[in-house]
CSV table of C-alpha atoms and ligand atoms in Angstrom, one decimal:
chain,number,residue,atom,x,y,z
D,1,MET,CA,42.6,-15.6,-5.7
D,2,ASN,CA,40.5,-14.0,-3.0
D,3,VAL,CA,37.3,-15.4,-1.6
D,4,LEU,CA,34.9,-14.1,1.0
D,5,GLN,CA,34.5,-16.4,4.0
D,6,ILE,CA,31.3,-15.8,5.9
D,7,GLU,CA,30.4,-17.5,9.2
D,8,GLY,CA,26.7,-17.3,9.3
D,9,GLY,CA,24.2,-16.9,12.1
D,10,PHE,CA,25.1,-13.5,13.6
D,11,ARG,CA,22.4,-10.8,13.7
D,12,LEU,CA,23.6,-7.6,12.0
D,13,ARG,CA,23.1,-4.6,14.3
D,14,GLY,CA,24.2,-0.9,14.2
D,15,GLU,CA,24.5,2.0,11.9
D,16,ILE,CA,26.3,2.2,8.6
D,17,GLU,CA,27.1,4.9,6.0
D,18,VAL,CA,27.3,3.8,2.4
D,19,SER,CA,29.8,5.1,-0.2
D,20,GLY,CA,29.0,7.3,-3.1
D,21,SER,CA,26.9,5.7,-5.9
D,22,LYS,CA,28.7,3.6,-8.4
D,23,ASN,CA,26.2,4.2,-11.1
D,24,ILE,CA,26.1,8.0,-10.6
D,25,ALA,CA,29.9,8.2,-10.5
D,26,LEU,CA,30.2,6.2,-13.7
D,27,ALA,CA,27.7,8.5,-15.4
D,28,LEU,CA,29.6,11.6,-14.2
D,29,LEU,CA,32.9,10.1,-15.5
D,30,SER,CA,31.4,10.1,-19.0
D,31,ALA,CA,30.0,13.6,-18.7
D,32,VAL,CA,33.3,15.1,-17.5
D,33,ALA,CA,34.6,14.8,-21.0
D,34,LEU,CA,32.2,17.6,-22.0
D,35,CYS,CA,34.0,20.2,-20.0
D,36,GLU,CA,37.3,21.9,-20.9
D,37,GLU,CA,38.0,23.0,-17.3
D,38,PRO,CA,39.0,20.7,-14.4
D,39,VAL,CA,36.1,19.1,-12.5
D,40,THR,CA,36.3,17.6,-9.0
D,41,LEU,CA,34.0,14.8,-8.1
D,42,ARG,CA,33.7,14.2,-4.3
D,43,ASN,CA,32.6,11.0,-2.5
D,44,VAL,CA,33.6,8.8,-5.5
D,45,PRO,CA,33.6,5.1,-4.5
D,46,ARG,CA,37.1,3.6,-4.7
D,47,ILE,CA,35.8,0.5,-6.6
D,48,SER,CA,37.3,-1.2,-9.6
D,49,ASP,CA,34.8,0.3,-12.0
D,50,THR,CA,35.6,3.9,-11.1
D,51,HIS,CA,39.3,3.2,-11.3
D,52,MET,CA,39.0,1.6,-14.7
D,53,LYS,CA,36.8,4.4,-16.1
D,54,ALA,CA,39.3,7.0,-14.8
D,55,HIS,CA,42.1,5.1,-16.7
D,56,LEU,CA,40.0,5.1,-19.8
D,57,LEU,CA,39.7,8.9,-19.6
D,58,GLU,CA,43.5,9.1,-19.4
D,59,GLU,CA,43.6,7.1,-22.7
D,60,PHE,CA,41.8,10.1,-24.2
D,61,GLY,CA,44.3,12.6,-22.8
D,62,ALA,CA,42.5,13.5,-19.6
D,63,LYS,CA,44.6,14.3,-16.5
D,64,VAL,CA,43.2,12.4,-13.5
D,65,GLU,CA,44.1,12.8,-9.9
D,66,TRP,CA,42.7,10.9,-6.9
D,67,ASP,CA,42.8,12.4,-3.4
D,68,GLY,CA,41.0,9.9,-1.1
D,69,ASN,CA,37.5,9.7,-2.4
D,70,ASN,CA,37.9,12.9,-4.4
D,71,LEU,CA,38.7,12.7,-8.1
D,72,THR,CA,39.8,15.7,-10.2
D,73,VAL,CA,39.5,15.2,-14.0
D,74,ASP,CA,41.0,17.7,-16.4
D,75,CYS,CA,39.8,17.2,-19.9
D,76,SER,CA,41.3,20.4,-21.4
D,77,GLY,CA,43.7,18.3,-23.4
D,78,LEU,CA,41.3,15.7,-24.7
D,79,LYS,CA,42.4,13.9,-27.8
D,80,MET,CA,41.6,10.8,-29.9
D,81,GLY,CA,42.3,7.6,-28.0
D,82,TYR,CA,42.3,4.0,-29.1
D,83,PRO,CA,41.2,2.0,-26.0
D,84,SER,CA,41.4,-1.8,-26.1
D,85,GLU,CA,38.3,-3.9,-26.4
D,86,GLU,CA,38.9,-5.3,-22.9
D,87,SER,CA,38.9,-1.8,-21.3
D,88,VAL,CA,35.5,-1.0,-22.8
D,89,ARG,CA,34.0,-4.4,-22.3
D,90,ALA,CA,35.1,-4.4,-18.7
D,91,ILE,CA,32.7,-1.5,-17.9
D,92,ARG,CA,29.8,-1.1,-20.1
D,93,THR,CA,29.4,2.6,-19.4
D,94,SER,CA,32.7,3.3,-21.2
D,95,PHE,CA,30.6,3.2,-24.3
D,96,TYR,CA,28.4,6.0,-22.9
D,97,MET,CA,31.4,8.3,-23.3
D,98,LEU,CA,30.9,8.1,-27.1
D,99,GLY,CA,28.6,11.1,-27.3
D,100,PRO,CA,30.5,13.5,-25.0
D,101,LEU,CA,33.8,12.6,-26.8
D,102,LEU,CA,32.2,13.1,-30.1
D,103,ALA,CA,30.8,16.5,-29.1
D,104,ARG,CA,34.3,17.5,-28.1
D,105,LEU,CA,36.4,15.8,-30.7
D,106,GLY,CA,34.1,15.5,-33.8
D,107,GLU,CA,35.3,12.0,-34.3
D,108,VAL,CA,35.7,9.0,-32.1
D,109,GLU,CA,36.2,5.3,-32.2
D,110,LEU,CA,35.2,2.9,-29.4
D,111,PRO,CA,35.0,-0.9,-29.2
D,112,ALA,CA,31.4,-2.3,-29.0
D,113,PRO,CA,30.5,-3.0,-25.3
D,114,GLY,CA,30.3,-6.6,-24.4
D,115,GLY,CA,27.2,-8.4,-23.2
D,116,CYS,CA,27.4,-9.7,-19.7
D,117,LYS,CA,25.9,-12.4,-17.6
D,118,ILE,CA,22.6,-10.7,-17.0
D,119,GLY,CA,21.4,-10.6,-20.6
D,120,ALA,CA,22.1,-9.1,-24.1
D,121,ARG,CA,22.2,-5.4,-23.2
D,122,PRO,CA,22.2,-3.8,-26.7
D,123,VAL,CA,23.1,-0.1,-27.4
D,124,ASP,CA,20.6,0.6,-30.2
D,125,TYR,CA,18.8,3.5,-28.3
D,126,HIS,CA,22.2,5.2,-27.8
D,127,VAL,CA,23.2,4.8,-31.4
D,128,ARG,CA,19.8,5.9,-32.8
D,129,GLY,CA,19.7,9.0,-30.5
D,130,LEU,CA,23.2,10.1,-31.6
D,131,GLN,CA,22.2,9.6,-35.2
D,132,LEU,CA,19.1,11.8,-34.7
D,133,MET,CA,21.5,14.4,-33.3
D,134,GLY,CA,23.4,14.4,-36.6
D,135,ALA,CA,26.2,11.9,-35.9
D,136,GLU,CA,27.2,9.2,-38.3
D,137,VAL,CA,27.7,6.1,-36.3
D,138,GLU,CA,28.9,2.8,-37.9
D,139,LEU,CA,29.7,-0.5,-36.4
D,140,SER,CA,32.6,-2.3,-38.2
D,141,GLY,CA,34.8,-5.1,-37.0
D,142,GLY,CA,33.5,-4.9,-33.5
D,143,ARG,CA,34.2,-1.2,-33.2
D,144,TYR,CA,31.9,1.8,-33.4
D,145,PHE,CA,33.1,4.8,-35.5
D,146,ALA,CA,31.3,8.0,-34.9
D,147,ARG,CA,31.7,11.3,-36.7
D,148,ALA,CA,29.9,14.6,-36.6
D,149,THR,CA,30.8,18.0,-37.9
D,150,LYS,CA,28.0,19.4,-35.7
D,151,ILE,CA,25.9,17.9,-33.0
D,152,LYS,CA,22.4,19.3,-33.2
D,153,GLY,CA,19.3,19.2,-30.9
D,154,ALA,CA,16.8,16.5,-31.7
D,155,ASP,CA,13.4,15.0,-30.6
D,156,ILE,CA,14.3,11.6,-29.2
D,157,TYR,CA,11.8,8.9,-28.1
D,158,LEU,CA,13.2,5.9,-26.3
D,159,ASP,CA,11.3,2.6,-26.8
D,160,PHE,CA,12.2,1.8,-23.2
D,161,PRO,CA,13.2,4.2,-20.4
D,162,SER,CA,16.9,3.1,-20.5
D,163,ALA,CA,18.9,4.7,-17.7
D,164,GLY,CA,22.1,4.6,-19.8
D,165,ALA,CA,20.6,5.9,-23.0
D,166,THR,CA,18.9,8.8,-21.1
D,167,GLN,CA,22.2,9.7,-19.4
D,168,HIS,CA,24.3,9.4,-22.5
D,169,LEU,CA,22.0,11.4,-24.8
D,170,MET,CA,21.2,14.0,-22.1
D,171,SER,CA,24.9,14.6,-21.6
D,172,THR,CA,25.7,14.8,-25.3
D,173,ALA,CA,22.8,17.2,-25.9
D,174,VAL,CA,24.4,19.7,-23.6
D,175,LEU,CA,27.0,20.6,-26.3
D,176,ALA,CA,24.5,20.3,-29.2
D,177,GLU,CA,23.3,23.3,-31.2
D,178,GLY,CA,19.6,23.8,-30.2
D,179,VAL,CA,17.1,22.0,-28.0
D,180,THR,CA,16.9,18.3,-27.4
D,181,THR,CA,13.9,16.5,-25.9
D,182,ILE,CA,14.0,12.9,-24.6
D,183,GLN,CA,10.6,11.3,-24.3
D,184,ASN,CA,10.0,8.2,-22.3
D,185,ALA,CA,13.2,9.1,-20.5
D,186,ALA,CA,14.4,7.0,-17.5
D,187,MET,CA,13.4,8.6,-14.2
D,188,GLU,CA,16.1,6.9,-12.1
D,189,PRO,CA,17.8,9.0,-9.3
D,190,GLU,CA,21.0,8.5,-11.2
D,191,VAL,CA,19.5,10.6,-14.1
D,192,VAL,CA,18.5,13.3,-11.7
D,193,ALA,CA,22.0,13.4,-10.1
D,194,LEU,CA,23.7,13.6,-13.6
D,195,ALA,CA,21.4,16.5,-14.5
D,196,ASP,CA,22.3,18.2,-11.2
D,197,PHE,CA,26.0,17.8,-12.2
D,198,LEU,CA,25.5,19.1,-15.7
D,199,ARG,CA,23.6,22.1,-14.4
D,200,ALA,CA,26.4,22.7,-11.9
D,201,MET,CA,28.8,23.0,-14.9
D,202,GLY,CA,26.4,25.5,-16.6
D,203,ALA,CA,24.0,23.3,-18.6
D,204,LYS,CA,20.3,24.1,-18.9
D,205,ILE,CA,18.2,21.1,-18.4
D,206,GLU,CA,14.5,20.7,-17.4
D,207,GLY,CA,12.4,17.7,-16.5
D,208,ALA,CA,15.1,15.3,-15.2
D,209,GLY,CA,13.3,12.8,-13.0
D,210,THR,CA,10.2,12.9,-15.2
D,211,ALA,CA,9.5,11.0,-18.5
D,212,THR,CA,10.3,14.1,-20.6
D,213,ILE,CA,13.7,15.8,-20.4
D,214,THR,CA,14.5,19.0,-22.3
D,215,ILE,CA,18.1,20.1,-22.8
D,216,PHE,CA,18.9,23.5,-24.1
D,217,GLY,CA,22.2,23.0,-25.9
D,218,GLY,CA,25.2,25.1,-26.5
D,219,ALA,CA,26.2,25.9,-23.0
D,220,ASN,CA,29.6,27.2,-22.1
D,221,LEU,CA,30.6,24.7,-19.5
D,222,ARG,CA,32.8,25.6,-16.5
D,223,GLY,CA,34.6,23.5,-14.0
D,224,THR,CA,32.8,22.6,-10.8
D,225,SER,CA,33.0,20.5,-7.7
D,226,PHE,CA,30.2,18.0,-7.2
D,227,ARG,CA,29.5,15.4,-4.4
D,228,VAL,CA,28.3,12.0,-5.6
D,229,PRO,CA,25.2,11.1,-3.7
D,230,ALA,CA,24.9,7.9,-1.6
D,231,ASP,CA,24.6,4.6,-3.4
D,232,ARG,CA,20.9,3.6,-3.2
D,233,ILE,CA,21.7,0.0,-4.2
D,234,GLN,CA,24.1,-0.4,-1.4
D,235,VAL,CA,21.5,1.1,0.9
D,236,GLY,CA,19.0,-1.6,-0.2
D,237,THR,CA,21.7,-4.3,0.2
D,238,PHE,CA,22.5,-3.4,3.8
D,239,LEU,CA,18.8,-3.1,4.7
D,240,LEU,CA,18.3,-6.6,3.4
D,241,ALA,CA,21.4,-7.8,5.2
D,242,GLY,CA,19.8,-6.5,8.4
D,243,ALA,CA,16.5,-8.2,7.5
D,244,ILE,CA,17.8,-11.6,6.5
D,245,THR,CA,19.8,-11.9,9.7
D,246,HIS,CA,16.8,-10.8,11.9
D,247,GLY,CA,18.9,-7.8,12.9
D,248,ASP,CA,18.5,-4.1,13.5
D,249,VAL,CA,20.4,-2.0,10.9
D,250,THR,CA,20.2,1.8,10.3
D,251,VAL,CA,21.6,3.2,7.1
D,252,LEU,CA,22.7,6.8,7.4
D,253,GLY,CA,23.2,9.8,5.1
D,254,ILE,CA,20.8,8.7,2.4
D,255,MET,CA,17.7,9.9,0.5
D,256,PRO,CA,14.9,7.6,1.8
D,257,GLU,CA,12.6,8.6,-1.1
D,258,ASP,CA,14.9,6.6,-3.3
D,259,GLN,CA,14.1,3.5,-1.2
D,260,THR,CA,10.3,3.6,-1.5
D,261,ALA,CA,9.9,0.3,-3.4
D,262,VAL,CA,12.4,-1.6,-1.2
D,263,VAL,CA,11.0,-0.2,2.0
D,264,ASN,CA,7.4,-1.0,1.1
D,265,LYS,CA,8.3,-4.6,0.1
D,266,LEU,CA,10.3,-5.0,3.4
D,267,ARG,CA,7.2,-3.9,5.3
D,268,GLU,CA,5.0,-6.2,3.3
D,269,ALA,CA,7.2,-9.1,4.3
D,270,GLY,CA,6.8,-8.1,8.0
D,271,ALA,CA,9.9,-6.0,8.7
D,272,LEU,CA,9.7,-3.0,10.9
D,273,VAL,CA,11.1,0.0,8.8
D,274,GLU,CA,11.5,3.5,10.2
D,275,GLU,CA,12.5,6.4,8.1
D,276,THR,CA,13.8,9.9,8.9
D,277,SER,CA,14.8,12.5,6.3
D,278,GLU,CA,18.3,11.0,6.0
D,279,THR,CA,18.1,7.5,7.5
D,280,VAL,CA,16.3,4.2,7.1
D,281,ARG,CA,16.2,1.6,9.9
D,282,VAL,CA,15.1,-2.0,9.4
D,283,LYS,CA,14.4,-4.4,12.3
D,284,VAL,CA,13.2,-7.9,12.1
D,285,ASP,CA,12.2,-10.0,15.1
D,286,ASN,CA,10.1,-12.8,13.5
D,287,ARG,CA,10.3,-15.0,10.4
D,288,LEU,CA,9.5,-12.9,7.4
D,289,GLU,CA,6.5,-13.7,5.1
D,290,ALA,CA,6.6,-14.5,1.4
D,291,ILE,CA,5.9,-11.6,-1.1
D,292,ARG,CA,5.7,-10.9,-4.8
D,293,ILE,CA,8.2,-8.7,-6.6
D,294,ARG,CA,8.2,-7.4,-10.1
D,295,THR,CA,11.2,-5.4,-11.2
D,296,MET,CA,10.4,-2.2,-13.1
D,297,PRO,CA,12.1,1.0,-14.2
D,298,HIS,CA,12.2,3.7,-11.4
D,299,PRO,CA,10.1,4.3,-9.3
D,300,GLY,CA,9.3,0.5,-9.6
D,301,PHE,CA,11.2,-2.1,-7.7
D,302,PRO,CA,14.9,-1.9,-8.8
D,303,THR,CA,16.3,-4.8,-10.8
D,304,ASP,CA,19.7,-4.3,-8.9
D,305,ILE,CA,18.0,-5.3,-5.6
D,306,GLN,CA,16.2,-8.3,-7.1
D,307,GLN,CA,18.9,-10.8,-6.4
D,308,PRO,CA,19.6,-9.7,-2.8
D,309,MET,CA,15.9,-9.7,-2.2
D,310,ALA,CA,15.7,-13.3,-3.6
D,311,ALA,CA,18.3,-14.3,-1.0
D,312,MET,CA,16.1,-12.9,1.8
D,313,LEU,CA,13.0,-14.6,0.5
D,314,THR,CA,14.6,-18.0,0.5
D,315,LEU,CA,14.0,-18.0,4.3
D,316,ALA,CA,10.6,-16.4,4.3
D,317,ASN,CA,7.4,-18.2,5.3
D,318,GLY,CA,5.5,-19.3,2.2
D,319,THR,CA,5.9,-19.0,-1.6
D,320,SER,CA,7.5,-15.8,-3.0
D,321,VAL,CA,7.4,-14.9,-6.7
D,322,ILE,CA,10.0,-12.7,-8.4
D,323,GLU,CA,9.6,-11.5,-11.9
D,324,GLU,CA,12.6,-9.9,-13.6
D,325,THR,CA,11.3,-7.6,-16.4
D,326,ILE,CA,14.4,-5.5,-17.1
D,327,TYR,CA,17.1,-8.1,-18.0
D,328,GLU,CA,16.8,-11.3,-19.9
D,329,SER,CA,18.7,-13.5,-17.5
D,330,ARG,CA,19.6,-12.0,-14.2
D,331,SER,CA,19.5,-15.3,-12.4
D,332,GLY,CA,23.1,-16.5,-11.8
D,333,HIS,CA,22.4,-16.4,-8.1
D,334,ILE,CA,19.7,-19.1,-8.2
D,335,PRO,CA,21.7,-22.3,-8.6
D,336,GLU,CA,24.1,-21.1,-5.9
D,337,LEU,CA,21.3,-20.3,-3.5
D,338,VAL,CA,19.9,-23.8,-4.3
D,339,ARG,CA,23.3,-25.2,-3.3
D,340,MET,CA,22.8,-23.6,0.0
D,341,GLY,CA,19.5,-25.3,0.5
D,342,ALA,CA,17.1,-22.8,-1.0
D,343,ASN,CA,14.0,-24.1,-2.9
D,344,ILE,CA,13.7,-22.1,-6.1
D,345,GLN,CA,12.1,-23.0,-9.4
D,346,SER,CA,12.7,-20.8,-12.5
D,347,GLU,CA,10.2,-20.4,-15.2
D,348,GLY,CA,11.6,-18.0,-17.8
D,349,ARG,CA,12.3,-14.7,-16.0
D,350,THR,CA,10.2,-15.7,-13.0
D,351,SER,CA,11.5,-17.4,-9.9
D,352,ILE,CA,9.3,-19.2,-7.5
D,353,ILE,CA,10.8,-19.3,-4.1
D,354,GLN,CA,9.4,-21.8,-1.6
D,355,GLY,CA,10.8,-20.5,1.8
D,356,VAL,CA,12.9,-22.9,3.8
D,357,LYS,CA,13.8,-22.8,7.5
D,358,ARG,CA,17.5,-22.9,7.0
D,359,LEU,CA,20.3,-22.3,4.5
D,360,HIS,CA,23.6,-24.2,4.8
D,361,GLY,CA,27.0,-22.7,4.4
D,362,SER,CA,28.5,-23.9,1.1
D,363,ASN,CA,31.1,-23.0,-1.5
D,364,VAL,CA,29.4,-20.7,-4.0
D,365,VAL,CA,30.4,-18.6,-7.0
D,366,ALA,CA,29.2,-15.1,-7.8
D,367,SER,CA,28.2,-14.8,-11.5
D,368,ASP,CA,27.8,-11.0,-11.4
D,369,LEU,CA,27.9,-8.1,-9.0
D,370,ARG,CA,24.4,-8.3,-7.5
D,371,ALA,CA,24.4,-12.1,-7.5
D,372,GLY,CA,27.6,-11.8,-5.4
D,373,ALA,CA,25.8,-9.5,-2.9
D,374,ALA,CA,22.9,-11.9,-2.7
D,375,LEU,CA,25.3,-14.8,-1.9
D,376,CYS,CA,26.9,-12.7,0.9
D,377,LEU,CA,23.5,-12.1,2.4
D,378,ALA,CA,22.6,-15.8,2.2
D,379,GLY,CA,25.9,-16.6,3.8
D,380,LEU,CA,25.3,-14.2,6.7
D,381,ALA,CA,22.0,-16.1,7.5
D,382,ALA,CA,23.2,-19.6,6.8
D,383,ASP,CA,24.4,-22.2,9.3
D,384,GLY,CA,28.1,-22.7,9.1
D,385,VAL,CA,30.7,-21.2,6.7
D,386,THR,CA,30.0,-20.0,3.2
D,387,THR,CA,32.8,-19.3,0.8
D,388,VAL,CA,32.0,-16.8,-2.0
D,389,GLU,CA,34.2,-17.0,-5.1
D,390,ASN,CA,34.6,-14.4,-7.8
D,391,VAL,CA,34.9,-11.5,-5.3
D,392,HIS,CA,36.1,-9.3,-8.1
D,393,TYR,CA,32.4,-8.9,-9.2
D,394,ILE,CA,31.4,-7.8,-5.8
D,395,ASP,CA,34.3,-5.3,-5.7
D,396,ARG,CA,32.8,-3.6,-8.7
D,397,GLY,CA,30.0,-2.2,-6.6
D,398,TYR,CA,30.9,-2.4,-2.9
D,399,GLU,CA,34.0,-0.8,-1.4
D,400,ALA,CA,35.4,-3.7,0.8
D,401,ILE,CA,32.0,-5.3,1.6
D,402,GLU,CA,33.6,-7.5,4.2
D,403,HIS,CA,34.5,-4.3,6.3
D,404,SER,CA,30.9,-3.0,6.0
D,405,LEU,CA,29.3,-6.2,7.0
D,406,SER,CA,31.8,-6.9,9.8
D,407,ALA,CA,31.2,-3.4,11.2
D,408,LEU,CA,27.6,-4.4,11.6
D,409,GLY,CA,28.6,-7.6,13.5
D,410,GLY,CA,28.8,-10.0,10.6
D,411,LYS,CA,31.7,-12.5,10.5
D,412,VAL,CA,33.1,-11.9,7.1
D,413,LYS,CA,36.7,-12.0,5.9
D,414,ARG,CA,38.6,-11.9,2.7
D,415,VAL,CA,40.9,-14.8,2.3
D,416,ALA,CA,43.5,-15.6,-0.3
D,417,VAL,CA,43.2,-19.2,-1.5
D,418,GLU,CA,44.8,-21.4,-4.1
D,419,PRO,CA,42.5,-21.4,-7.2
D,420,ARG,CA,42.4,-25.2,-7.3
D,421,LYS,CA,41.1,-25.6,-3.8
D,422,VAL,CA,37.7,-24.1,-4.8
D,423,ARG,CA,35.1,-25.1,-7.2
G,501,EPU,N1,18.4,-1.5,-23.6
G,501,EPU,C1,18.2,-1.7,-25.0
G,501,EPU,N2,18.8,-0.9,-25.8
G,501,EPU,C2,19.6,0.1,-25.4
G,501,EPU,C3,19.8,0.3,-24.0
G,501,EPU,C4,19.1,-0.5,-23.2
G,501,EPU,O1,17.5,-2.7,-25.4
G,501,EPU,O2,20.2,0.8,-26.3
G,501,EPU,C5,17.7,-2.4,-22.7
G,501,EPU,C6,18.7,-3.2,-21.9
G,501,EPU,O3,19.1,-4.4,-22.6
G,501,EPU,C7,17.9,-3.6,-20.6
G,501,EPU,C8,17.0,-2.4,-20.4
G,501,EPU,O4,17.0,-1.7,-21.7
G,501,EPU,O5,17.1,-4.7,-20.9
G,501,EPU,C9,17.5,-1.4,-19.4
G,501,EPU,O6,18.8,-1.1,-19.6
G,501,EPU,P1,19.4,0.3,-19.1
G,501,EPU,O7,19.9,1.0,-20.3
G,501,EPU,O8,18.4,1.1,-18.3
G,501,EPU,O9,20.6,-0.1,-18.2
G,501,EPU,P2,22.1,0.4,-18.1
G,501,EPU,O10,22.0,1.9,-18.2
G,501,EPU,O11,22.9,-0.3,-19.0
G,501,EPU,C10,22.1,0.9,-15.6
G,501,EPU,C11,22.9,0.4,-14.4
G,501,EPU,C12,22.5,-1.0,-14.1
G,501,EPU,C13,21.0,-1.0,-13.8
G,501,EPU,C14,20.2,-0.5,-15.0
G,501,EPU,C15,18.7,-0.4,-14.7
G,501,EPU,C16,25.0,1.6,-14.6
G,501,EPU,C17,26.4,1.5,-14.8
G,501,EPU,N3,24.3,0.5,-14.7
G,501,EPU,O12,22.5,0.1,-16.6
G,501,EPU,O13,23.2,-1.3,-12.9
G,501,EPU,O14,20.6,-2.4,-13.6
G,501,EPU,O15,20.7,0.9,-15.3
G,501,EPU,O16,18.5,0.4,-13.6
G,501,EPU,O17,24.5,2.7,-14.4
G,501,EPU,C18,24.3,-2.8,-11.4
G,501,EPU,O18,24.7,-1.7,-10.7
G,501,EPU,O19,24.4,-3.9,-10.9
G,501,EPU,C19,23.7,-2.6,-12.7
G,501,EPU,C20,23.7,-3.6,-13.6
C-alpha cells in the first residue's frame, strides 16, 4: 500500500495551477449520455473518480478515449448496461446518470448508491424529481429500476438546494418534452458549469447560478468540445496549505469569485489575501487568529473546505468553532488531528478547536477525501514526519497531491509500505 510521508516545518511558497474540477467533470460525465454525437471534455482531472466514471459509461456502450487530460466520449451506441454494485457505490455520482440514461434508453437499472463516511446521503430528491418528470422509479433488492415512455417537463421544488439533484434533474430535463423549472436549486459553480456545457450542446437553460432554473426541453443536442474549469476546492486547499505553513502561495488560472467565502475567512483569521481576475495569493507572517465557520450551500462556506480549514485552525490563536450543516458526520479528520496534538472537542456537528502552538508528526489515517487533504495540511505544519494512510481517498480528488505540494516547497513523498507496518 502507498502512504504519503510528509516532513513538516517548511513554508510553502510559489505559484501553482490546479487541475480541472473533479465535481464538474463528474457532472459532465453524466450529462454526456444525453448526446448522440461525440463530445470532447478538455482539462479533465486524471483522478480515480473520472477514470471509474468513464469505465461506467463504457458499460453502457459508450466509446471513451483519453488523450492526456482530454476525454472524448461517444454515446451514439448507448445501450442497457448492468454495472456492478461496487462500480456505482465507488462514485456516488454514477447514480446521477440515471436520468440521462433513462431519457435516451427509456429504461434503466442502477444499483443504489452507497452511503459514505460523511453521512447518510440519500437520493430522494433525485427520485422524486424524476417521478415528477413522468418516470416510474422503483427500488428493489438494492437496485433502482426506472422506466419512462416519455420524459416530460415538470415543476420541481427541492427541499434543500442539493448540488447533485439540481445537476441530475437539469440534465434530464434537457431531453424532456416541455419546460422544467427547478425551485430552490443549488447555486454552486458546478451547476453553472454544467449548464454552460449543456448549452454548448444546444440546450436552452436559464437561471443556472440562481435559485430558480428553467430548462426548455426537447433540444436536438450536438457534439461539442468543452473545457472543465479549475477545481475550486483544490484552490481552497492550496491556499490553506500556504496559510498553515506561514507561506506565500499564489493559485493561478482560477475564478476568484468562487473563493469569496474562503478568502474572507482567511482574511478574518489574519492572512493577507490578494486577488486579481485570475489569481489568488495568500501570505501569512504571524500566527493566525481563531474564527467561526458555518458550512452552507453556495455562496456560503463550502463543506468541502471545512476539514482543511479545521486543520489550519488547530494552530490559530484562541478558540475556533466550526459548524457542519450539510453533512451529518464529516468529522473523520478530528481524531487524527487530535493524535497530532490538536485540541478539538466535538458536540454533534460542531467542533470546538482550541488552538495549540505545535502539531507533532504522527501516523494518521484518511477517512475520506477532504479529511485526507486536512491531514496533509496538518503534516506540512507539524514538527517531524507525518504518515498519511488511505491515500486512495486523496487520489479521488487531487492529481498526485505530493507533486503539487512539493512544487511549492513542501517535503512530501509517496512511499510504498507493507500494510502491517502501519496502523
Ligand atoms: N440530500 C438529500 N437527498 C437527496 C440529495 C441530497 O437529503 O436526494 C442531502 C445530502 O444528504 C446532503 C445535502 O443534501 O446532506 C447536500 O448534498 P448534495 O446533493 O448537495 O451533494 P452531492 O451532490 O451528493 C456534491 C459534491 C460534494 C459536495 C456537495 C455539496 C460531487 C461529486 N460531490 O455532492 O463533494 O460536498 O455537492 O457541495 O459533486 C467532495 O468533493 O469532497 C464532495 C463530497
